[in-house]
Tab-separated table of C-alpha atoms in Angstrom:
chain	number	residue	atom	x	y	z
A	1	UNK	CA	234.045	4.295	262.845
A	2	UNK	CA	232.014	4.413	260.105
A	3	UNK	CA	232.138	7.852	258.020
A	4	UNK	CA	228.826	10.269	258.171
A	5	UNK	CA	227.387	10.052	255.733
A	6	UNK	CA	226.916	14.137	253.445
A	7	UNK	CA	223.612	15.283	254.959
A	8	UNK	CA	224.987	14.186	258.705
A	9	UNK	CA	227.763	16.008	258.663
A	10	UNK	CA	226.004	19.267	257.018
A	11	UNK	CA	223.639	19.024	259.361
A	12	UNK	CA	226.652	18.701	261.745
A	13	UNK	CA	228.981	21.378	260.459
A	14	UNK	CA	225.889	23.745	259.326
A	15	UNK	CA	223.417	24.702	262.120
A	16	UNK	CA	221.774	28.610	263.486
A	17	UNK	CA	224.463	29.006	266.116
A	18	UNK	CA	227.063	28.883	263.004
A	19	UNK	CA	225.182	31.198	261.457
A	20	UNK	CA	226.568	35.378	262.094
A	21	UNK	CA	223.532	36.788	263.905
A	22	UNK	CA	224.053	39.804	262.587
A	23	UNK	CA	222.358	37.923	259.408
A	24	UNK	CA	219.496	35.882	261.765
A	25	UNK	CA	218.282	39.599	262.645
A	26	UNK	CA	217.682	40.756	259.642
A	27	UNK	CA	214.026	40.693	258.581
A	28	UNK	CA	212.369	41.152	255.145
A	29	UNK	CA	209.240	41.593	255.475
A	30	UNK	CA	208.008	42.366	251.867
A	31	UNK	CA	208.968	38.149	251.564
A	32	UNK	CA	208.456	37.542	255.092
A	33	UNK	CA	205.300	35.120	256.605
A	34	UNK	CA	202.326	36.802	254.089
A	35	UNK	CA	203.937	36.132	251.372
A	36	UNK	CA	205.330	32.464	252.797
A	37	UNK	CA	201.937	31.600	253.345
A	38	UNK	CA	200.909	32.571	249.954
A	39	UNK	CA	203.344	30.688	247.804
A	40	UNK	CA	201.866	27.035	250.297
A	41	UNK	CA	198.647	28.127	249.955
A	42	UNK	CA	199.337	28.576	245.770
A	43	UNK	CA	200.630	24.887	245.955
A	44	UNK	CA	197.430	23.594	247.824
A	45	UNK	CA	196.107	24.851	245.290
A	46	UNK	CA	197.902	23.409	242.015
A	47	UNK	CA	198.019	20.016	244.531
A	48	UNK	CA	193.889	20.102	244.324
A	49	UNK	CA	193.189	21.748	247.767
A	50	UNK	CA	189.889	24.376	247.270
A	51	UNK	CA	190.583	27.820	248.211
A	52	UNK	CA	187.050	30.496	248.091
A	53	UNK	CA	189.862	31.759	245.317
A	54	UNK	CA	191.572	30.056	241.815
A	55	UNK	CA	194.763	31.269	242.686
A	56	UNK	CA	196.219	34.096	245.063
A	57	UNK	CA	197.010	37.124	243.689
A	58	UNK	CA	200.431	38.997	244.725
A	59	UNK	CA	200.223	42.167	245.243
A	60	UNK	CA	203.099	42.680	247.765
A	61	UNK	CA	206.205	43.749	245.583
A	62	UNK	CA	206.058	45.854	242.740
A	63	UNK	CA	207.252	43.584	240.295
A	64	UNK	CA	205.542	45.070	236.401
A	65	UNK	CA	206.283	42.467	234.150
A	66	UNK	CA	204.635	39.284	236.564
A	67	UNK	CA	201.786	41.152	236.286
A	68	UNK	CA	202.409	41.555	232.558
A	69	UNK	CA	203.609	44.848	231.996
A	70	UNK	CA	205.524	44.708	228.189
A	71	UNK	CA	208.763	45.521	228.150
A	72	UNK	CA	209.195	49.152	225.416
A	73	UNK	CA	209.824	47.633	222.455
A	74	UNK	CA	213.272	48.973	221.202
A	75	UNK	CA	215.572	48.281	224.479
A	76	UNK	CA	214.141	44.742	224.540
A	77	UNK	CA	215.668	44.433	220.666
A	78	UNK	CA	218.665	45.673	221.213
A	79	UNK	CA	218.891	43.604	224.585
A	80	UNK	CA	217.784	40.825	222.586
A	81	UNK	CA	220.050	40.780	218.948
A	82	UNK	CA	223.375	41.553	221.613
A	83	UNK	CA	222.694	38.771	223.062
A	84	UNK	CA	222.158	36.815	219.525
A	85	UNK	CA	223.278	38.726	217.103
A	86	UNK	CA	222.406	36.427	214.990
A	87	UNK	CA	218.494	38.091	214.828
A	88	UNK	CA	220.264	41.227	214.062
A	89	UNK	CA	219.761	41.218	210.441
A	90	UNK	CA	216.265	40.719	211.498
A	91	UNK	CA	216.094	43.939	213.142
A	92	UNK	CA	215.017	46.948	211.678
A	93	UNK	CA	217.778	50.046	210.414
A	94	UNK	CA	217.312	52.203	213.933
A	95	UNK	CA	218.388	48.552	216.116
A	96	UNK	CA	221.103	47.958	213.168
A	97	UNK	CA	222.116	51.130	214.185
A	98	UNK	CA	222.362	51.078	218.309
A	99	UNK	CA	223.466	46.882	218.523
A	100	UNK	CA	226.583	48.130	216.251
A	101	UNK	CA	227.755	51.819	218.279
A	102	UNK	CA	227.557	49.643	221.304
A	103	UNK	CA	229.369	46.400	219.761
A	104	UNK	CA	231.591	48.304	217.014
A	105	UNK	CA	232.384	51.868	218.168
A	106	UNK	CA	232.729	51.034	222.158
A	107	UNK	CA	233.630	46.992	221.934
A	108	UNK	CA	230.709	46.140	224.431
A	109	UNK	CA	230.688	42.479	225.603
A	110	UNK	CA	228.022	41.392	226.952
A	111	UNK	CA	229.869	37.323	228.381
A	112	UNK	CA	233.133	39.664	229.631
A	113	UNK	CA	233.233	41.817	232.404
A	114	UNK	CA	233.411	45.528	231.808
A	115	UNK	CA	235.879	47.130	233.925
A	116	UNK	CA	234.588	47.590	237.956
A	117	UNK	CA	232.224	50.216	237.806
A	118	UNK	CA	230.862	49.225	235.121
A	119	UNK	CA	231.210	49.997	230.896
A	120	UNK	CA	232.526	53.103	230.272
A	121	UNK	CA	229.977	54.341	227.510
A	122	UNK	CA	226.886	53.267	230.109
A	123	UNK	CA	228.283	55.749	232.917
A	124	UNK	CA	228.917	58.983	230.280
A	125	UNK	CA	224.876	57.701	229.854
A	126	UNK	CA	224.319	58.203	232.969
A	127	UNK	CA	226.121	61.246	233.652
A	128	UNK	CA	225.084	62.929	230.385
A	129	UNK	CA	220.890	62.181	232.172
A	130	UNK	CA	222.193	63.831	235.171
A	131	UNK	CA	222.841	66.555	233.623
A	132	UNK	CA	219.418	67.095	231.629
A	133	UNK	CA	217.746	66.385	234.678
A	134	UNK	CA	218.909	68.817	236.589
A	135	UNK	CA	219.325	71.087	233.597
A	136	UNK	CA	222.715	72.136	235.183
A	137	UNK	CA	226.062	72.667	234.194
A	138	UNK	CA	227.713	70.471	236.415
A	139	UNK	CA	227.947	67.471	235.107
A	140	UNK	CA	229.098	64.423	236.874
A	141	UNK	CA	232.539	62.655	236.180
A	142	UNK	CA	231.555	59.383	235.536
A	143	UNK	CA	234.192	58.080	238.228
A	144	UNK	CA	231.287	59.881	240.076
A	145	UNK	CA	229.247	56.894	238.178
A	146	UNK	CA	228.675	53.672	239.855
A	147	UNK	CA	226.717	51.174	238.149
A	148	UNK	CA	225.460	48.618	239.707
A	149	UNK	CA	222.664	44.621	239.931
A	150	UNK	CA	219.695	46.857	241.206
A	151	UNK	CA	220.394	49.822	243.463
A	152	UNK	CA	219.405	47.537	246.789
A	153	UNK	CA	223.782	46.820	246.144
A	154	UNK	CA	224.582	50.128	245.241
A	155	UNK	CA	223.166	50.871	249.007
A	156	UNK	CA	224.083	48.224	250.432
A	157	UNK	CA	228.128	48.816	249.353
A	158	UNK	CA	228.050	51.551	250.642
A	159	UNK	CA	226.277	50.765	254.155
A	160	UNK	CA	229.425	47.864	254.693
A	161	UNK	CA	231.922	50.901	254.203
A	162	UNK	CA	230.512	53.871	255.879
A	163	UNK	CA	229.150	51.229	258.943
A	164	UNK	CA	231.954	50.847	261.447
A	165	UNK	CA	230.574	49.465	265.028
A	166	UNK	CA	227.602	49.100	266.601
A	167	UNK	CA	227.381	52.207	267.914
A	168	UNK	CA	227.305	54.736	264.303
A	169	UNK	CA	223.913	55.195	263.382
A	170	UNK	CA	221.201	55.257	260.495
A	171	UNK	CA	218.519	57.316	260.232
A	172	UNK	CA	215.169	55.822	258.337
A	173	UNK	CA	212.473	57.025	257.540
A	174	UNK	CA	208.800	55.174	260.024
A	175	UNK	CA	207.603	53.590	257.553
A	176	UNK	CA	210.527	52.569	255.330
A	177	UNK	CA	211.856	50.503	252.765
A	178	UNK	CA	212.575	46.866	254.441
A	179	UNK	CA	216.175	46.935	252.858
A	180	UNK	CA	217.487	49.424	255.062
A	181	UNK	CA	216.535	47.695	258.420
A	182	UNK	CA	217.711	44.706	257.326
A	183	UNK	CA	221.354	45.795	256.240
A	184	UNK	CA	221.690	48.351	258.835
A	185	UNK	CA	220.905	44.861	261.331
A	186	UNK	CA	223.905	42.720	258.881
A	187	UNK	CA	226.565	45.611	259.485
A	188	UNK	CA	225.328	45.855	262.998
A	189	UNK	CA	224.596	49.549	263.695
A	190	UNK	CA	221.462	51.062	265.465
A	191	UNK	CA	218.448	52.469	263.303
A	192	UNK	CA	217.344	56.320	264.145
A	193	UNK	CA	213.683	55.850	262.936
A	194	UNK	CA	211.850	59.728	261.479
A	195	UNK	CA	208.526	59.372	261.360
A	196	UNK	CA	206.436	60.862	258.798
A	197	UNK	CA	203.581	62.874	259.238
A	198	UNK	CA	201.055	60.711	257.734
A	199	UNK	CA	198.365	63.383	257.768
A	200	UNK	CA	200.211	65.686	255.860
A	201	UNK	CA	200.825	63.232	253.297
A	202	UNK	CA	203.747	61.127	254.928
A	203	UNK	CA	205.829	64.750	255.347
A	204	UNK	CA	208.984	64.906	256.723
A	205	UNK	CA	209.709	66.949	259.606
A	206	UNK	CA	211.939	68.995	260.546
A	207	UNK	CA	210.920	68.666	264.160
A	208	UNK	CA	211.442	65.133	264.650
A	209	UNK	CA	214.719	64.886	262.492
A	210	UNK	CA	216.984	66.976	265.675
A	211	UNK	CA	214.438	65.285	267.772
A	212	UNK	CA	215.693	62.086	267.115
A	213	UNK	CA	219.022	62.950	265.737
A	214	UNK	CA	219.083	64.095	269.741
A	215	UNK	CA	217.755	61.171	271.562
A	216	UNK	CA	220.117	59.159	269.192
A	217	UNK	CA	222.899	61.423	270.724
A	218	UNK	CA	222.108	61.087	274.168
A	219	UNK	CA	221.708	57.054	273.862
A	220	UNK	CA	225.055	57.289	272.700
A	221	UNK	CA	224.791	56.398	269.169
A	222	UNK	CA	226.502	58.092	266.581
A	223	UNK	CA	223.591	59.661	263.631
A	224	UNK	CA	225.868	59.022	260.583
A	225	UNK	CA	223.697	58.115	257.405
A	226	UNK	CA	220.431	60.020	256.818
A	227	UNK	CA	218.436	58.514	254.268
A	228	UNK	CA	215.813	59.536	252.270
A	229	UNK	CA	213.626	57.773	250.028
A	230	UNK	CA	211.961	60.403	246.976
A	231	UNK	CA	209.214	59.405	245.762
A	232	UNK	CA	208.427	57.559	248.907
A	233	UNK	CA	208.158	53.644	249.201
A	234	UNK	CA	206.826	52.052	250.797
A	235	UNK	CA	204.241	55.540	250.770
A	236	UNK	CA	203.737	57.438	248.015
A	237	UNK	CA	204.937	60.747	248.946
A	238	UNK	CA	206.346	63.187	246.882
A	239	UNK	CA	208.997	65.926	248.191
A	240	UNK	CA	208.652	69.734	247.337
A	241	UNK	CA	211.706	71.731	247.160
A	242	UNK	CA	211.288	73.059	250.395
A	243	UNK	CA	211.021	69.039	252.383
A	244	UNK	CA	214.313	68.844	250.393
A	245	UNK	CA	216.189	72.005	251.319
A	246	UNK	CA	215.374	71.277	255.227
A	247	UNK	CA	216.772	67.968	254.853
A	248	UNK	CA	219.736	69.421	252.984
A	249	UNK	CA	220.623	71.671	255.688
A	250	UNK	CA	219.788	69.221	258.817
A	251	UNK	CA	222.292	66.758	257.039
A	252	UNK	CA	224.929	69.588	256.707
A	253	UNK	CA	224.984	71.024	260.189
A	254	UNK	CA	224.818	67.534	261.662
A	255	UNK	CA	227.640	66.610	259.437
A	256	UNK	CA	225.472	63.334	258.889
A	257	UNK	CA	225.896	61.340	254.859
A	258	UNK	CA	223.097	61.037	252.625
A	259	UNK	CA	221.897	57.955	251.172
A	260	UNK	CA	219.653	59.377	248.070
A	261	UNK	CA	217.026	56.762	247.439
A	262	UNK	CA	215.306	57.999	243.637
A	263	UNK	CA	214.594	55.440	242.140
A	264	UNK	CA	211.032	56.125	240.829
A	265	UNK	CA	211.239	59.238	240.185
A	266	UNK	CA	209.577	58.739	236.809
A	267	UNK	CA	206.650	57.595	238.834
A	268	UNK	CA	205.449	60.816	239.818
A	269	UNK	CA	200.830	60.840	238.933
A	270	UNK	CA	199.870	64.140	240.592
A	271	UNK	CA	200.787	66.469	238.318
A	272	UNK	CA	201.255	68.936	240.525
A	273	UNK	CA	204.441	67.346	241.571
A	274	UNK	CA	206.921	67.036	239.749
A	275	UNK	CA	211.074	65.483	240.694
A	276	UNK	CA	213.250	67.234	242.160
A	277	UNK	CA	216.861	65.679	242.907
A	278	UNK	CA	218.837	66.044	246.476
A	279	UNK	CA	221.418	66.365	244.101
A	280	UNK	CA	220.781	69.444	242.179
A	281	UNK	CA	218.543	71.083	245.273
A	282	UNK	CA	223.145	70.531	247.334
A	283	UNK	CA	224.596	71.908	243.977
A	284	UNK	CA	222.536	75.245	244.136
A	285	UNK	CA	223.193	76.141	248.189
A	286	UNK	CA	226.710	75.019	248.036
A	287	UNK	CA	226.346	73.350	250.599
A	288	UNK	CA	229.042	71.613	252.544
A	289	UNK	CA	226.934	67.339	252.464
A	290	UNK	CA	228.352	64.483	250.957
A	291	UNK	CA	225.481	62.541	249.063
A	292	UNK	CA	224.849	59.383	247.710
A	293	UNK	CA	222.184	58.582	245.496
A	294	UNK	CA	220.628	55.941	243.422
A	295	UNK	CA	218.678	54.560	240.355
A	296	UNK	CA	217.347	51.485	238.931
A	297	UNK	CA	215.870	50.524	235.770
A	298	UNK	CA	213.493	47.805	238.270
A	299	UNK	CA	211.076	51.168	238.242
A	300	UNK	CA	209.850	53.346	236.529
A	301	UNK	CA	208.230	52.843	233.047
A	302	UNK	CA	211.044	50.600	231.778
A	303	UNK	CA	210.445	48.085	234.843
A	304	UNK	CA	212.974	45.041	234.406
A	305	UNK	CA	213.135	44.071	237.773
A	306	UNK	CA	214.940	40.552	236.905
A	307	UNK	CA	217.952	42.225	235.193
A	308	UNK	CA	219.216	43.537	237.694
A	309	UNK	CA	220.636	47.438	236.797
A	310	UNK	CA	220.941	50.678	237.935
A	311	UNK	CA	223.663	52.955	238.870
A	312	UNK	CA	225.201	55.308	242.415
A	313	UNK	CA	226.504	58.045	241.674
A	314	UNK	CA	228.633	60.094	244.148
A	315	UNK	CA	228.857	63.840	245.168
A	316	UNK	CA	232.745	65.844	244.401
A	317	UNK	CA	232.104	66.513	247.837
A	318	UNK	CA	233.114	63.677	248.813
A	319	UNK	CA	236.904	63.296	250.022
A	320	UNK	CA	238.773	61.253	247.825
A	321	UNK	CA	240.009	59.583	250.058
A	322	UNK	CA	236.704	57.514	250.755
A	323	UNK	CA	236.259	57.635	246.747
A	324	UNK	CA	239.069	55.763	246.419
A	325	UNK	CA	237.666	53.161	248.812
A	326	UNK	CA	234.656	52.718	246.993
A	327	UNK	CA	236.330	51.980	243.592
A	328	UNK	CA	238.475	49.216	245.420
A	329	UNK	CA	235.370	48.188	247.392
A	330	UNK	CA	233.536	47.754	243.962
A	331	UNK	CA	236.686	46.160	242.588
A	332	UNK	CA	236.452	44.023	245.118
A	333	UNK	CA	232.947	42.557	244.078
A	334	UNK	CA	233.716	42.800	240.043
A	335	UNK	CA	231.401	44.450	238.292
A	336	UNK	CA	227.333	44.424	237.803
A	337	UNK	CA	226.053	42.192	235.686
A	338	UNK	CA	226.546	43.301	231.383
A	339	UNK	CA	222.790	42.682	230.609
A	340	UNK	CA	222.031	44.817	233.622
A	341	UNK	CA	224.550	48.199	232.659
A	342	UNK	CA	223.297	48.236	228.604
A	343	UNK	CA	219.740	47.714	230.241
A	344	UNK	CA	220.536	50.778	232.004
A	345	UNK	CA	222.412	52.746	229.379
A	346	UNK	CA	219.097	51.628	227.555
A	347	UNK	CA	216.694	53.305	230.563
A	348	UNK	CA	219.017	56.798	229.653
A	349	UNK	CA	219.270	56.960	226.461
A	350	UNK	CA	216.037	56.753	223.717
A	351	UNK	CA	216.107	56.772	220.731
A	352	UNK	CA	215.890	60.171	218.985
A	353	UNK	CA	216.218	61.595	215.719
A	354	UNK	CA	218.867	63.798	216.043
A	355	UNK	CA	221.254	59.914	216.366
A	356	UNK	CA	219.451	59.168	213.533
A	357	UNK	CA	216.810	57.291	214.330
A	358	UNK	CA	213.755	57.106	212.308
A	359	UNK	CA	210.875	59.554	213.317
A	360	UNK	CA	208.779	55.922	213.188
A	361	UNK	CA	210.886	54.295	215.896
A	362	UNK	CA	211.125	57.347	217.563
A	363	UNK	CA	207.270	57.654	217.939
A	364	UNK	CA	206.571	54.291	219.020
A	365	UNK	CA	208.936	54.311	222.138
A	366	UNK	CA	207.203	57.139	222.955
A	367	UNK	CA	204.153	56.027	222.601
A	368	UNK	CA	204.321	52.824	224.737
A	369	UNK	CA	205.835	55.166	227.379
A	370	UNK	CA	203.197	57.085	227.767
A	371	UNK	CA	200.678	54.389	227.528
A	372	UNK	CA	202.855	52.963	230.603
A	373	UNK	CA	202.958	55.691	232.486
A	374	UNK	CA	198.749	57.000	231.569
A	375	UNK	CA	198.010	53.112	232.545
A	376	UNK	CA	200.193	54.098	236.169
A	377	UNK	CA	198.457	56.507	236.921
A	378	UNK	CA	194.249	56.163	236.122
A	379	UNK	CA	196.107	52.609	238.872
A	380	UNK	CA	197.014	54.807	241.774
A	381	UNK	CA	193.789	56.630	241.258
A	382	UNK	CA	191.382	53.946	241.333
A	383	UNK	CA	193.271	51.904	243.969
A	384	UNK	CA	193.862	55.685	245.784
A	385	UNK	CA	189.811	55.919	245.009
A	386	UNK	CA	188.467	52.157	246.073
A	387	UNK	CA	190.517	52.817	249.630
A	388	UNK	CA	189.303	55.644	250.626
A	389	UNK	CA	185.959	54.780	249.876
A	390	UNK	CA	185.832	51.594	252.158
A	391	UNK	CA	184.843	51.860	256.166
A	392	UNK	CA	187.671	52.104	258.228
A	393	UNK	CA	190.402	52.463	255.407
A	394	UNK	CA	191.864	55.320	254.850
A	395	UNK	CA	195.295	56.711	252.168
A	396	UNK	CA	196.504	59.377	251.228
A	397	UNK	CA	197.214	60.363	248.664
A	398	UNK	CA	199.057	58.414	245.150
A	399	UNK	CA	201.520	60.525	244.323
A	400	UNK	CA	204.231	58.345	243.120
A	401	UNK	CA	206.203	55.017	243.201
A	402	UNK	CA	203.733	51.921	242.994
A	403	UNK	CA	202.032	51.794	245.548
A	404	UNK	CA	199.746	52.345	248.096
A	405	UNK	CA	199.784	52.514	252.316
A	406	UNK	CA	196.879	52.645	253.847
A	407	UNK	CA	196.077	53.000	257.160
A	408	UNK	CA	193.452	50.210	258.801
A	409	UNK	CA	191.584	50.892	262.186
A	410	UNK	CA	191.176	48.264	264.039
A	411	UNK	CA	189.860	47.831	267.403
A	412	UNK	CA	190.899	47.394	270.880
A	413	UNK	CA	188.722	44.122	270.828
A	414	UNK	CA	190.507	42.990	267.793
A	415	UNK	CA	193.839	44.284	268.725
A	416	UNK	CA	194.255	42.138	272.414
A	417	UNK	CA	192.013	39.368	269.766
A	418	UNK	CA	195.885	39.290	267.899
A	419	UNK	CA	197.790	39.556	270.339
A	420	UNK	CA	196.656	36.393	272.136
A	421	UNK	CA	196.546	34.330	269.778
A	422	UNK	CA	200.698	35.743	269.165
A	423	UNK	CA	200.954	37.723	266.951
A	424	UNK	CA	200.847	42.161	265.336
A	425	UNK	CA	197.402	43.003	264.666
A	426	UNK	CA	198.308	44.166	260.995
A	427	UNK	CA	200.003	40.693	260.617
A	428	UNK	CA	196.271	38.739	261.717
A	429	UNK	CA	194.777	40.959	258.993
A	430	UNK	CA	196.882	40.267	256.007
A	431	UNK	CA	196.812	37.168	256.686
A	432	UNK	CA	193.743	36.417	257.202
A	433	UNK	CA	192.744	38.692	253.846
A	434	UNK	CA	194.991	36.421	251.897
A	435	UNK	CA	193.057	33.013	253.628
A	436	UNK	CA	189.947	35.044	252.681
A	437	UNK	CA	190.382	35.742	249.463
A	438	UNK	CA	194.015	35.361	247.912
A	439	UNK	CA	195.130	39.111	247.848
A	440	UNK	CA	198.569	39.058	249.210
A	441	UNK	CA	200.170	42.492	250.837
A	442	UNK	CA	202.467	43.600	253.367
A	443	UNK	CA	202.162	44.381	257.351
A	444	UNK	CA	202.837	47.830	257.939
A	445	UNK	CA	204.848	46.800	261.212
A	446	UNK	CA	207.266	45.059	258.530
A	447	UNK	CA	207.860	48.959	257.138
A	448	UNK	CA	207.637	49.829	260.775
A	449	UNK	CA	204.928	52.680	261.312
A	450	UNK	CA	204.122	54.743	264.003
A	451	UNK	CA	203.133	53.467	267.646
A	452	UNK	CA	199.771	52.361	268.084
A	453	UNK	CA	198.672	52.846	263.984
A	454	UNK	CA	198.666	49.758	261.599
A	455	UNK	CA	198.913	49.781	257.591
A	456	UNK	CA	199.533	47.249	254.620
A	457	UNK	CA	200.964	48.098	251.413
A	458	UNK	CA	199.969	46.678	248.780
A	459	UNK	CA	201.034	47.354	244.323
A	460	UNK	CA	199.106	49.310	241.932
A	461	UNK	CA	200.119	47.047	239.149
A	462	UNK	CA	197.338	45.027	238.738
A	463	UNK	CA	196.689	44.871	234.367
A	464	UNK	CA	194.549	44.334	232.921
A	465	UNK	CA	193.016	47.445	234.874
A	466	UNK	CA	189.987	45.672	235.009
A	467	UNK	CA	191.241	42.873	236.794
A	468	UNK	CA	192.241	46.008	239.383
A	469	UNK	CA	188.880	47.254	239.503
A	470	UNK	CA	187.868	44.242	240.273
A	471	UNK	CA	190.638	43.326	242.818
A	472	UNK	CA	189.602	46.294	245.053
A	473	UNK	CA	186.230	45.424	245.068
A	474	UNK	CA	186.488	41.739	246.524
A	475	UNK	CA	189.183	43.893	248.881
A	476	UNK	CA	186.496	46.636	249.422
A	477	UNK	CA	183.972	43.709	250.206
A	478	UNK	CA	185.855	41.648	252.159
A	479	UNK	CA	186.584	44.071	254.628
A	480	UNK	CA	184.300	45.997	255.965
A	481	UNK	CA	182.392	42.587	256.358
A	482	UNK	CA	185.396	41.828	257.897
A	483	UNK	CA	186.262	44.266	260.475
A	484	UNK	CA	181.844	44.378	260.804
A	485	UNK	CA	182.203	40.892	262.210
A	486	UNK	CA	185.701	41.039	264.786
A	487	UNK	CA	185.228	45.223	266.291
């Protein structure tokens, strides 16, 4: 018998039937059907096919630098000199001082493995940052800090560790970030949705938590984890202290672990709001509740998505045996990438006069950060304004994060039209928006939403701001024409 060719052998052995069905079931809308079509359209444009636009505009993902956001000069200067020591002599004395500190004082080697939880000096920086941020004497131990490849890898690690079987459930806010529903599916566990109240700027209500918890218990599901995203993704709300208190008390009473997704803690644009960590409130309440908090270099002002850095904090309330298993699991995975570790340290330890940096270096750093934040704040206002000025669209204020999650009001006639074509109504809407304007947004159904309502998520990140204004006008004109034609 002739030997099968390599391609035929691969086709024989690797079919969809041989893949873990839990992974097949998992969905990730941010890079789903609409972005996939967008990629195809861009390829067709590049090949010469004509569309009503010259290129697509990717509003589907919070990826700051793809829109032209500049990295922070000091951070990149240190990083580049760590990667290529030959250029160190051309850098400022302040950059040289920081690089020499990492190299000589602690032996940071970018190309070598670190300890599995990460370099101790970076974990020290995280611990110091948390203590200062929360204005507390309760500084975490570096053994409670694990450096991760972005927040997502820490969240995935903990889901895999804590979810035992199909009867375990995770309470997730609806709308939610699709990472959560996807990883829950991969773990074979159950989603327990608790709906944020859109009319109250996406607030988390105690009554909703209680109702969904009780419903899950009646259905034989064991709620294990309560996911809290603050500031919200995709919704952009910032929880006040009372909301956080209620969620912590709920988790303590029900003996549920809290996952505090706090990656947008620097992105708060409403001057009346401020970031309050779940850790800080839990310590003030002195309640027996387990909290795992997550942060990342991908968002905030740093915006270094591709470098994949971040951290996870394990609170002191976590059982010592569980603590050991977390570290063992991280050891099996080895360390997170060292470039991401280094950028995490840089994000949390800006240059200061106290460490010997010149006033000009400190001033440049602060001015760059301030300019970026102020621009994000203006862009949040621009998007909110134009969405709310568009007939048939309603958007809650973007208090934080990097997204708008507007509601689109679609008629019963349109809903039936979409279903006859085999689409969810918001998916058809977003596909038509893409094909006619080149704007790529994510259907609200990918984030889950209250039944009978329709939304989409878009970023506020377009630069320059004049381009954002132009794109919002294009959306406004298209939407009003589209709805009038099809409603």
